Amino acid sequence: MRKHTILRKVLIFICCIIFCYSGWQLFCYYYETRTSKEEFQTLETIAFEEVKDESETIKDTGEKQQQEEKKFQYEKLKEQNEDILGWITIEDTRVDYPVMYRKDDNKFYLHHNFQKEYSITGTPFLDGNWNSKIKTDNFIIYAHHMKDGSMFADLMKYEDSEFYEQQKQVTLYVKNEKHTYQIFAVCRVSADYEQEFYNMMQLEQEEYESYLEAIKEKALYATDSYPKNQEKLLLLSTCEYSQENGRLIVLAKELI
């Protein structure tokens, strides 16, 4: 009888330890994600400056019309972190973050924030195959799919074709240049297949057309926005949980 009592107390003690540890882990997760959100919001105030444009005039009165436009402050961010490449924004989502590039350590920002400190959320980062010294037309950007909806979690909205119809564009600032892209395909793939996307994005015209056909077969739904020539492409990638080690891929072409 005494042995059973001792055993029960031991089991209760172990359960309490597990419960406390799980609670602590959960607290740390939400504390870090909230802190990360606040840090990115602060960073955004540094990254963008409101600029008034008076170049357009109202036809009826002839008076100049002021329009506010956000200007990306690349140099200001570079003063704080030399790994900054640019900024990515998608309206109607929480995707609004700096994009990092670290040539010698491709996965550094998978678990580091803009200040280069450890972070479970990480920071969106460019594929390490990109080379700033040569003309590169295509970009591949990775980020986590966080449970609180941060980083690239909102890319999952594009699994719904209705959301796609409402919001097709992605804005990407690369250094001092602003690029606008139109999404044309959304795919679920395995992590093993992900590298194939990068390889196919480097093809010549004839092979490029075959690549697009392969994308159409994997796409979750049809669109009428596929490139007709070798337009510059943007690929966004995050984790996808309908399959083991899955990825959600969002492909877009640059609008000129």
XYZ file of N, CA and C in Angstrom:
768
model
N 0.834 -1.201 0.000
C 0.000 0.000 0.000
C 0.866 1.247 0.000
N 1.953 1.194 0.811
C 2.849 2.328 0.905
C 3.572 2.566 -0.422
N 3.938 1.440 -1.100
C 4.617 1.549 -2.391
C 3.735 2.254 -3.404
N 2.462 1.911 -3.416
C 1.511 2.546 -4.332
C 1.400 4.039 -4.048
N 1.406 4.401 -2.776
C 1.311 5.811 -2.391
C 2.531 6.594 -2.869
N 3.711 5.991 -2.666
C 4.960 6.636 -3.105
C 4.980 6.785 -4.622
N 4.566 5.712 -5.317
C 4.550 5.730 -6.769
C 3.607 6.806 -7.298
N 2.452 6.916 -6.642
C 1.477 7.928 -7.060
C 2.035 9.329 -6.871
N 2.725 9.557 -5.760
C 3.318 10.865 -5.495
C 4.398 11.196 -6.515
N 5.173 10.166 -6.878
C 6.227 10.358 -7.889
C 5.612 10.732 -9.232
N 4.541 10.023 -9.597
C 3.871 10.303 -10.872
C 3.269 11.704 -10.878
N 2.663 12.093 -9.768
C 2.085 13.440 -9.652
C 3.186 14.491 -9.770
N 4.313 14.224 -9.138
C 5.447 15.155 -9.195
C 5.959 15.306 -10.631
N 6.087 14.179 -11.325
C 6.567 14.202 -12.718
C 5.589 14.970 -13.603
N 4.289 14.714 -13.390
C 3.264 15.419 -14.180
C 3.320 16.928 -13.924
N 3.572 17.308 -12.681
C 3.668 18.736 -12.338
C 4.870 19.369 -13.040
N 5.980 18.630 -13.053
C 7.191 19.126 -13.734
C 6.915 19.326 -15.220
N 6.258 18.327 -15.838
C 5.955 18.408 -17.265
C 5.003 19.569 -17.550
N 3.988 19.718 -16.690
C 3.021 20.797 -16.861
C 3.697 22.166 -16.752
N 4.546 22.315 -15.733
C 5.231 23.596 -15.536
C 6.178 23.894 -16.695
N 6.878 22.860 -17.142
C 7.816 23.045 -18.253
C 7.075 23.441 -19.532
N 5.938 22.775 -19.790
C 5.144 23.084 -20.986
C 4.593 24.499 -20.910
N 4.138 24.883 -19.695
C 3.626 26.236 -19.515
C 4.707 27.278 -19.735
N 5.895 26.978 -19.235
C 7.025 27.899 -19.416
C 7.386 28.039 -20.895
N 7.406 26.911 -21.605
C 7.724 26.931 -23.036
C 6.694 27.759 -23.809
N 5.419 27.588 -23.450
C 4.344 28.328 -24.113
C 4.474 29.826 -23.827
N 4.769 30.154 -22.584
C 4.960 31.559 -22.217
C 6.114 32.165 -23.004
N 7.229 31.456 -23.075
C 8.411 31.952 -23.803
C 8.093 32.165 -25.278
N 7.321 31.235 -25.856
C 6.984 31.335 -27.275
C 6.188 32.612 -27.550
N 5.136 32.831 -26.780
C 4.285 34.001 -27.031
C 4.965 35.303 -26.615
N 5.834 35.235 -25.607
C 6.583 36.426 -25.224
C 7.543 36.824 -26.345
N 8.253 35.829 -26.900
C 9.215 36.113 -27.962
C 8.526 36.598 -29.236
N 7.379 35.985 -29.584
C 6.690 36.418 -30.800
C 6.128 37.827 -30.641
N 5.640 38.152 -29.446
C 5.124 39.504 -29.206
C 6.268 40.519 -29.249
N 7.390 40.181 -28.624
C 8.556 41.069 -28.640
C 9.045 41.277 -30.065
N 9.057 40.187 -30.833
C 9.492 40.261 -32.229
C 8.588 41.191 -33.023
N 7.285 41.092 -32.804
C 6.329 41.948 -33.511
C 6.593 43.418 -33.213
N 6.836 43.729 -31.957
C 7.098 45.112 -31.561
C 8.400 45.621 -32.170
N 9.396 44.754 -32.239
C 10.690 45.145 -32.825
C 10.546 45.458 -34.307
N 9.774 44.646 -35.025
C 9.575 44.891 -36.456
C 8.757 46.155 -36.701
N 7.800 46.426 -35.820
C 7.014 47.650 -35.954
C 7.897 48.880 -35.763
N 8.808 48.810 -34.799
C 9.753 49.901 -34.588
C 10.673 50.059 -35.785
N 11.104 48.946 -36.323
C 11.996 48.953 -37.479
C 11.315 49.574 -38.694
N 10.019 49.313 -38.837
C 9.270 49.852 -39.970
C 9.232 51.378 -39.935
N 9.160 51.961 -38.747
C 9.135 53.421 -38.646
C 10.463 54.024 -39.105
N 11.535 53.252 -38.969
C 12.847 53.703 -39.449
C 12.975 53.467 -40.947
N 12.388 52.366 -41.405
C 12.575 51.936 -42.792
C 11.836 52.797 -43.806
N 10.729 53.432 -43.390
C 9.920 54.171 -44.357
C 9.685 55.607 -43.901
N 9.767 56.506 -44.857
C 9.549 57.919 -44.617
C 8.430 58.407 -45.523
N 7.503 59.144 -44.950
C 6.404 59.692 -45.743
C 6.908 60.845 -46.608
N 6.711 60.737 -47.916
C 7.139 61.778 -48.849
C 5.926 62.296 -49.599
N 5.742 63.612 -49.632
C 4.607 64.207 -50.332
C 4.983 64.500 -51.776
N 4.154 64.023 -52.681
C 4.376 64.210 -54.107
C 3.344 65.206 -54.642
N 3.802 66.338 -55.179
C 2.893 67.368 -55.691
C 2.970 67.471 -57.211
N 3.420 66.419 -57.853
C 3.625 66.478 -59.298
C 2.324 66.420 -60.086
N 1.273 65.812 -59.510
C 0.008 65.685 -60.220
C -0.900 66.885 -59.914
N -1.680 67.324 -60.871
C -2.598 68.444 -60.678
C -4.031 68.001 -60.928
N -4.943 68.676 -60.276
C -6.367 68.398 -60.472
C -6.825 69.095 -61.754
N -7.430 68.352 -62.663
C -7.792 68.889 -63.981
C -8.761 70.074 -63.889
N -9.742 70.007 -63.003
C -10.776 71.048 -62.949
C -10.247 72.382 -62.414
N -9.418 72.334 -61.376
C -8.949 73.565 -60.728
C -7.541 73.953 -61.119
N -6.786 72.982 -61.623
C -5.399 73.256 -61.959
C -4.487 73.290 -60.745
N -5.035 73.015 -59.564
C -4.235 73.034 -58.352
C -3.467 71.728 -58.191
N -2.327 71.850 -57.551
C -1.516 70.658 -57.315
C -2.146 69.803 -56.236
N -2.089 68.499 -56.446
C -2.688 67.548 -55.508
C -1.563 66.813 -54.775
N -1.587 66.895 -53.453
C -0.554 66.228 -52.665
C -0.912 64.768 -52.439
N 0.053 63.909 -52.663
C -0.126 62.488 -52.422
C 1.019 62.002 -51.547
N 0.695 61.252 -50.513
C 1.734 60.737 -49.635
C 2.199 59.376 -50.130
N 3.505 59.220 -50.187
C 4.085 57.970 -50.646
C 5.201 57.567 -49.701
N 5.308 56.283 -49.432
C 6.356 55.803 -48.549
C 7.655 55.599 -49.332
N 8.727 56.146 -48.802
C 10.037 55.981 -49.414
C 10.887 55.086 -48.523
N 11.428 54.030 -49.112
C 12.217 53.066 -48.357
C 13.598 53.636 -48.044
N 13.968 53.592 -46.762
C 15.238 54.156 -46.296
C 16.288 53.047 -46.151
N 16.782 52.566 -47.283
C 17.738 51.454 -47.276
C 19.004 51.792 -46.497
N 19.554 52.960 -46.732
C 20.826 53.339 -46.109
C 20.711 53.395 -44.587
N 19.562 53.841 -44.079
C 19.369 53.911 -42.627
C 19.407 52.513 -42.000
N 18.774 51.551 -42.672
C 18.777 50.189 -42.155
C 20.160 49.560 -42.278
N 20.853 49.884 -43.353
C 22.184 49.325 -43.569
C 23.169 49.797 -42.500
N 22.942 51.000 -41.965
C 23.785 51.501 -40.881
C 23.647 50.625 -39.640
N 22.472 50.018 -39.472
C 22.227 49.171 -38.303
C 22.616 47.716 -38.543
N 22.471 47.271 -39.795
C 22.812 45.884 -40.121
C 23.195 45.793 -41.594
N 24.447 45.457 -41.857
C 24.946 45.414 -43.239
C 24.359 44.269 -44.051
N 23.624 43.353 -43.396
C 23.019 42.219 -44.106
C 21.672 42.556 -44.737
N 21.178 43.763 -44.525
C 19.875 44.120 -45.070
C 19.916 44.134 -46.598
N 18.917 43.506 -47.221
C 18.783 43.551 -48.673
C 17.634 44.474 -49.070
N 16.523 44.403 -48.327
C 15.367 45.209 -48.690
C 14.198 44.972 -47.754
N 12.996 45.080 -48.313
C 11.764 44.964 -47.508
C 10.671 44.359 -48.379
N 9.854 43.477 -47.781
C 8.751 42.862 -48.517
C 7.423 43.191 -47.840
N 6.422 43.522 -48.670
C 5.099 43.883 -48.164
C 4.009 43.274 -49.045
N 2.994 42.701 -48.412
C 1.793 42.245 -49.119
C 0.589 42.825 -48.383
N -0.181 43.643 -49.053
C -1.348 44.253 -48.417
C -2.364 43.190 -48.001
N -3.135 43.503 -46.964
C -4.169 42.612 -46.409
C -3.574 41.353 -45.787
N -2.272 41.388 -45.497
C -1.616 40.298 -44.764
C -0.682 40.931 -43.737
N -0.100 40.075 -42.899
C 0.899 40.569 -41.940
C 2.315 40.481 -42.496
N 2.434 40.184 -43.773
C 3.757 40.149 -44.406
C 4.220 41.583 -44.635
N 5.134 42.044 -43.786
C 5.633 43.423 -43.843
C 6.951 43.456 -43.073
N 8.010 42.957 -43.709
C 9.257 42.696 -42.991
C 10.492 43.059 -43.821
N 11.615 43.248 -43.113
C 12.879 43.385 -43.834
C 13.268 42.037 -44.441
N 14.070 42.080 -45.480
C 14.601 40.859 -46.106
C 16.123 40.901 -45.981
N 16.689 39.824 -45.447
C 18.116 39.786 -45.162
C 18.854 38.898 -46.171
N 20.146 39.164 -46.303
C 20.994 38.323 -47.165
C 22.368 38.217 -46.533
N 22.740 37.000 -46.200
C 24.045 36.726 -45.583
C 24.743 35.674 -46.423
N 25.676 36.101 -47.229
C 26.289 35.251 -48.239
C 26.925 33.989 -47.662
N 27.635 34.125 -46.568
C 28.415 32.997 -46.044
C 27.654 32.112 -45.071
N 26.429 32.468 -44.752
C 25.627 31.671 -43.811
C 24.161 31.814 -44.185
N 23.732 31.007 -45.145
C 22.410 31.156 -45.746
C 21.276 31.062 -44.728
N 21.423 30.230 -43.696
C 20.323 29.989 -42.760
C 20.462 30.775 -41.451
N 21.366 31.734 -41.407
C 21.591 32.496 -40.175
C 20.302 33.139 -39.680
N 19.542 33.771 -40.598
C 18.344 34.510 -40.192
C 17.111 33.621 -40.045
N 17.313 32.322 -40.156
C 16.229 31.402 -39.847
C 15.888 31.487 -38.360
N 16.916 31.761 -37.535
C 16.706 31.865 -36.082
C 17.420 33.075 -35.491
N 17.469 34.172 -36.248
C 18.035 35.414 -35.715
C 17.177 36.594 -36.164
N 17.096 37.613 -35.315
C 16.331 38.802 -35.661
C 17.215 39.818 -36.386
N 16.674 40.988 -36.634
C 17.414 42.012 -37.373
C 18.667 42.443 -36.616
N 18.622 42.372 -35.283
C 19.765 42.753 -34.455
C 20.797 41.628 -34.327
N 20.588 40.529 -35.044
C 21.487 39.363 -35.059
C 21.453 38.600 -33.744
N 20.370 38.760 -32.994
C 20.183 38.013 -31.753
C 19.314 36.786 -32.035
N 19.472 35.737 -31.215
C 18.657 34.533 -31.419
C 17.175 34.874 -31.313
N 16.394 34.325 -32.219
C 14.949 34.564 -32.230
C 14.246 33.367 -32.848
N 13.169 32.902 -32.210
C 12.446 31.757 -32.764
C 11.706 32.128 -34.046
N 11.391 33.418 -34.203
C 10.668 33.842 -35.410
C 11.606 34.021 -36.591
N 12.882 34.372 -36.301
C 13.809 34.651 -37.386
C 13.412 35.908 -38.144
N 13.975 36.069 -39.339
C 13.696 37.203 -40.219
C 13.702 36.694 -41.650
N 12.755 37.115 -42.498
C 12.776 36.660 -43.904
C 14.155 36.872 -44.531
N 14.603 35.886 -45.303
C 15.940 35.976 -45.876
C 15.966 35.441 -47.304
N 16.918 35.958 -48.052
C 17.075 35.599 -49.456
C 17.863 34.305 -49.587
N 17.534 33.526 -50.606
C 18.274 32.297 -50.886
C 19.754 32.594 -51.075
N 20.596 31.766 -50.512
C 22.038 31.995 -50.545
C 22.669 31.904 -51.911
N 21.945 31.379 -52.908
C 22.503 31.292 -54.257
C 22.520 32.642 -54.963
N 21.804 33.621 -54.410
C 21.785 34.944 -55.024
C 23.150 35.592 -54.879
N 23.575 36.320 -55.901
C 24.888 36.967 -55.880
C 24.728 38.424 -56.276
N 25.048 39.320 -55.366
C 24.852 40.746 -55.613
C 25.812 41.303 -56.657
N 26.881 40.568 -56.968
C 27.880 41.083 -57.906
C 27.511 40.807 -59.366
N 26.501 39.968 -59.588
C 26.065 39.692 -60.951
C 24.604 40.071 -61.090
N 24.166 40.291 -62.314
C 22.768 40.656 -62.557
C 21.896 39.419 -62.340
N 21.049 39.475 -61.321
C 20.178 38.356 -60.984
C 18.733 38.800 -61.101
N 17.984 38.143 -61.961
C 16.612 38.559 -62.225
C 15.608 37.998 -61.227
N 15.937 36.850 -60.628
C 14.957 36.141 -59.809
C 15.362 36.123 -58.336
N 14.337 36.182 -57.466
C 14.571 36.173 -56.020
C 13.758 35.056 -55.367
N 14.384 34.370 -54.403
C 13.690 33.367 -53.590
C 13.841 33.785 -52.135
N 12.709 33.952 -51.444
C 12.721 34.430 -50.064
C 12.030 33.407 -49.162
N 12.681 33.087 -48.047
C 12.155 32.123 -47.083
C 11.785 32.821 -45.776
N 10.791 32.274 -45.075
C 10.465 32.731 -43.714
C 9.612 31.661 -43.040
N 9.582 31.709 -41.711
C 8.819 30.742 -40.923
C 7.314 30.919 -41.117
N 6.595 29.838 -40.813
C 5.129 29.857 -40.704
C 4.825 29.790 -39.209
N 4.706 30.956 -38.568
C 4.533 31.008 -37.121
C 3.067 30.790 -36.733
N 2.860 30.171 -35.577
C 1.506 29.861 -35.113
C 0.690 31.108 -34.799
N 1.387 32.216 -34.457
C 0.655 33.438 -34.134
C 0.305 34.241 -35.379
N 0.630 33.704 -36.559
C 0.282 34.364 -37.817
C 1.356 35.285 -38.360
N 2.486 35.381 -37.680
C 3.545 36.268 -38.128
C 4.433 35.605 -39.177
N 5.446 36.336 -39.618
C 6.352 35.924 -40.693
C 5.538 35.605 -41.958
N 5.728 34.437 -42.558
C 5.027 34.112 -43.805
C 3.784 33.263 -43.590
N 3.260 33.215 -42.358
C 2.070 32.393 -42.087
C 0.883 32.816 -42.951
N 0.761 34.124 -43.210
C -0.386 34.618 -43.972
C -0.323 34.244 -45.455
N 0.774 33.672 -45.900
C 0.809 33.165 -47.281
C -0.215 32.057 -47.455
N -0.598 31.425 -46.334
C -1.585 30.345 -46.399
C -2.941 30.866 -46.878
N -3.171 32.168 -46.774
C -4.409 32.747 -47.292
C -4.545 32.497 -48.788
N -3.406 32.356 -49.470
C -3.426 32.155 -50.916
C -3.806 30.737 -51.324
N -4.068 29.877 -50.340
C -4.649 28.585 -50.667
C -6.098 28.766 -51.117
N -6.670 29.894 -50.782
C -8.040 30.238 -51.168
C -7.996 31.125 -52.416
N -8.571 30.660 -53.503
C -8.542 31.418 -54.758
C -9.278 32.754 -54.643
N -10.259 32.839 -53.736
C -10.986 34.105 -53.562
C -10.076 35.181 -52.988
N -9.217 34.793 -52.055
C -8.269 35.764 -51.512
C -7.280 36.195 -52.592
N -6.860 35.237 -53.402
C -5.938 35.555 -54.495
C -6.539 36.614 -55.420
N -7.814 36.482 -55.729
C -8.462 37.440 -56.623
C -8.514 38.838 -56.003
N -8.556 38.901 -54.684
C -8.625 40.191 -53.999
C -7.253 40.853 -53.868
N -6.204 40.044 -53.743
C -4.872 40.603 -53.494
C -3.810 39.790 -54.240
N -3.435 40.266 -55.418
C -2.506 39.531 -56.274
C -1.077 40.071 -56.248
N -0.871 41.225 -55.632
C 0.425 41.882 -55.780
C 1.312 41.790 -54.536
N 2.608 41.769 -54.809
C 3.641 41.767 -53.773
C 4.588 42.925 -54.074
N 4.944 43.683 -53.041
C 5.916 44.767 -53.208
C 7.232 44.353 -52.553
N 8.309 44.440 -53.307
C 9.631 44.084 -52.808
C 10.604 45.228 -53.085
N 11.163 45.774 -52.018
C 12.221 46.776 -52.151
C 13.553 46.042 -52.110
N 14.371 46.230 -53.125
C 15.716 45.662 -53.157
C 16.694 46.831 -53.162
N 17.341 47.018 -52.021
C 18.190 48.192 -51.818
C 17.339 49.443 -52.053
N 17.674 50.266 -53.033
C 16.918 51.511 -53.247
C 15.876 51.399 -54.356
N 15.645 50.194 -54.856
C 14.708 50.007 -55.955
C 13.421 49.347 -55.477
N 12.289 49.812 -56.024
C 10.987 49.242 -55.696
C 10.522 48.352 -56.840
N 10.150 47.109 -56.508
C 9.668 46.155 -57.510
C 8.250 45.727 -57.133
N 7.388 45.626 -58.121
C 6.018 45.162 -57.906
C 5.811 43.869 -58.691
N 5.283 42.856 -58.018
C 5.074 41.541 -58.626
C 3.601 41.161 -58.593
N 3.203 40.338 -59.554
C 1.848 39.784 -59.576
C 1.922 38.283 -59.399
N 1.219 37.774 -58.410
C 1.218 36.338 -58.130
C 0.501 35.588 -59.257
N 1.092 34.473 -59.684
C 0.448 33.687 -60.739
C 0.271 32.212 -60.385
N 0.909 31.743 -59.306
C 0.748 30.326 -58.947
C 1.013 30.116 -57.466
N 0.237 29.192 -56.876
C 0.410 28.794 -55.482
C 0.451 27.273 -55.447
N 1.504 26.706 -54.854
C 1.704 25.251 -54.897
C 2.065 24.699 -53.519
N 1.613 23.481 -53.254
C 2.091 22.722 -52.101
C 3.089 21.686 -52.604
N 4.287 21.700 -52.053
C 5.310 20.746 -52.483
C 6.055 20.231 -51.255
N 6.894 19.221 -51.462
C 7.752 18.739 -50.387
C 9.026 19.569 -50.372
N 9.716 19.560 -49.243
C 10.968 20.310 -49.128
C 12.002 19.804 -50.127
N 11.944 18.506 -50.446
C 12.890 17.943 -51.415
C 12.689 18.542 -52.800
N 11.451 18.891 -53.126
C 11.156 19.423 -54.455
C 11.421 20.924 -54.536
N 11.538 21.555 -53.384
C 11.680 23.014 -53.343
C 12.873 23.503 -54.158
N 14.000 22.801 -54.048
C 15.199 23.219 -54.780
C 14.984 23.169 -56.276
N 14.093 22.303 -56.736
C 13.805 22.224 -58.163
C 13.250 23.545 -58.691
N 12.526 24.258 -57.852
C 11.996 25.556 -58.264
C 13.136 26.514 -58.578
N 14.154 26.495 -57.703
C 15.283 27.394 -57.957
C 15.992 27.005 -59.254
N 16.223 25.721 -59.436
C 16.906 25.258 -60.643
C 16.140 25.644 -61.903
N 14.812 25.500 -61.856
C 14.001 25.783 -63.034
C 13.914 27.275 -63.333
N 14.130 28.099 -62.322
C 14.072 29.544 -62.537
C 15.288 30.075 -63.293
N 16.267 29.226 -63.551
C 17.479 29.653 -64.253
C 17.522 29.144 -65.700
N 16.421 28.674 -66.223
C 16.418 28.018 -67.524
C 16.330 28.975 -68.700
N 16.701 28.466 -69.870
C 16.545 29.210 -71.120
C 15.070 29.166 -71.536
N 14.719 29.935 -72.598
C 13.320 30.148 -72.959
C 12.540 28.852 -73.168
N 13.055 27.936 -73.966
C 12.311 26.708 -74.278
C 12.085 25.874 -73.015
N 13.134 25.732 -72.196
C 13.004 24.977 -70.961
C 12.122 25.737 -69.955
N 12.185 27.052 -70.025
C 11.396 27.922 -69.144
C 9.904 27.675 -69.353
N 9.499 27.510 -70.608
C 8.098 27.231 -70.916
C 7.665 25.878 -70.356
N 8.566 24.908 -70.409
C 8.267 23.598 -69.832
C 8.131 23.696 -68.317
N 8.953 24.550 -67.734
C 8.897 24.803 -66.290
C 7.531 25.345 -65.895
N 7.022 26.296 -66.672
C 5.717 26.879 -66.365
C 4.608 25.841 -66.458
N 4.708 24.937 -67.420
C 3.714 23.867 -67.542
C 3.738 22.956 -66.321
N 4.952 22.695 -65.810
C 5.084 21.859 -64.616
C 4.463 22.564 -63.400
N 4.615 23.885 -63.352
C 4.027 24.662 -62.258
C 2.504 24.599 -62.321
N 1.958 24.710 -63.526
C 0.500 24.658 -63.693
C -0.071 23.350 -63.153
N 0.655 22.266 -63.355
C 0.184 20.966 -62.884
C 0.170 20.876 -61.358
N 1.076 21.598 -60.713
C 1.174 21.550 -59.258
C 0.365 22.640 -58.568
N -0.078 23.638 -59.315
C -0.790 24.774 -58.736
C -2.122 24.351 -58.115
N -2.498 25.024 -57.039
C -3.743 24.691 -56.338
C -4.976 25.101 -57.129
N -4.833 26.113 -57.981
C -5.952 26.562 -58.825
C -5.380 27.299 -60.036
N -6.198 27.424 -61.055
C -5.752 28.064 -62.296
C -5.843 29.580 -62.187
N -4.913 30.272 -62.848
C -4.957 31.727 -62.955
C -4.646 32.104 -64.404
N -4.892 33.368 -64.732
C -4.584 33.838 -66.084
C -3.390 34.794 -66.066
N -2.521 34.645 -65.066
C -1.431 35.606 -64.870
C -0.046 35.038 -65.166
N 0.023 33.855 -65.765
C 1.333 33.239 -66.008
C 2.183 34.084 -66.959
N 3.498 34.103 -66.744
C 4.385 34.856 -67.642
C 4.326 34.308 -69.065
N 4.432 35.201 -70.036
C 4.468 34.774 -71.435
C 5.899 34.731 -71.955
N 6.769 35.513 -71.334
C 8.186 35.497 -71.670
C 8.975 35.251 -70.399
N 10.259 35.479 -70.445
C 11.081 35.241 -69.262
C 11.087 36.466 -68.352
N 9.911 36.769 -67.796
C 9.840 37.867 -66.850
C 10.622 37.533 -65.579
N 10.986 38.573 -64.858
C 11.669 38.378 -63.582
C 10.688 37.766 -62.584
N 11.159 36.799 -61.822
C 10.283 36.041 -60.936
C 10.646 36.225 -59.466
N 9.632 36.090 -58.624
C 9.790 36.107 -57.178
C 9.137 34.846 -56.626
N 9.862 34.127 -55.780
C 9.336 32.919 -55.153
C 9.379 33.098 -53.638
N 8.232 32.903 -52.987
C 8.139 32.976 -51.532
C 7.860 31.575 -50.998
N 8.574 31.185 -49.954
C 8.454 29.823 -49.447
C 8.306 29.810 -47.933
N 7.371 28.979 -47.434
C 7.209 28.784 -45.997
C 6.741 27.362 -45.730
N 6.772 26.939 -44.474
C 6.362 25.574 -44.127
C 4.859 25.387 -44.325
N 4.489 24.176 -44.696
C 3.085 23.828 -44.964
C 2.845 22.465 -44.335
N 1.754 22.312 -43.564
C 1.620 21.167 -42.680
C 0.630 20.091 -43.133
N 0.170 20.141 -44.376
C -0.723 19.086 -44.845
C 0.051 17.826 -45.218
N 1.370 17.943 -45.313
C 2.227 16.807 -45.623
C 3.490 16.906 -44.780
N 4.185 15.810 -44.625
C 5.422 15.822 -43.840
C 6.499 16.637 -44.555
N 7.100 17.568 -43.823
C 8.163 18.412 -44.369
C 7.693 19.136 -45.632
N 6.478 19.678 -45.568
C 5.897 20.343 -46.740
C 6.251 21.811 -46.830
N 6.056 22.369 -48.007
C 6.300 23.786 -48.249
C 5.144 24.366 -49.070
N 4.790 25.615 -48.757
C 3.865 26.352 -49.607
C 4.699 27.328 -50.423
N 4.540 27.256 -51.730
C 5.303 28.097 -52.648
C 4.351 29.090 -53.320
N 4.689 30.377 -53.242
C 3.927 31.420 -53.932
C 4.840 32.025 -54.995
N 4.429 31.936 -56.241
C 5.227 32.434 -57.366
C 4.601 33.692 -57.960
N 5.459 34.671 -58.267
C 4.970 35.923 -58.836
C 5.928 36.420 -59.915
N 5.386 37.186 -60.873
C 6.189 37.776 -61.940
C 6.254 39.286 -61.737
N 7.356 39.883 -62.156
C 7.487 41.328 -61.976
C 6.657 42.075 -63.002
N 5.969 43.121 -62.536
C 5.198 43.989 -63.413
C 6.078 45.165 -63.835
N 6.080 45.450 -65.109
C 6.913 46.543 -65.633
C 6.033 47.651 -66.189
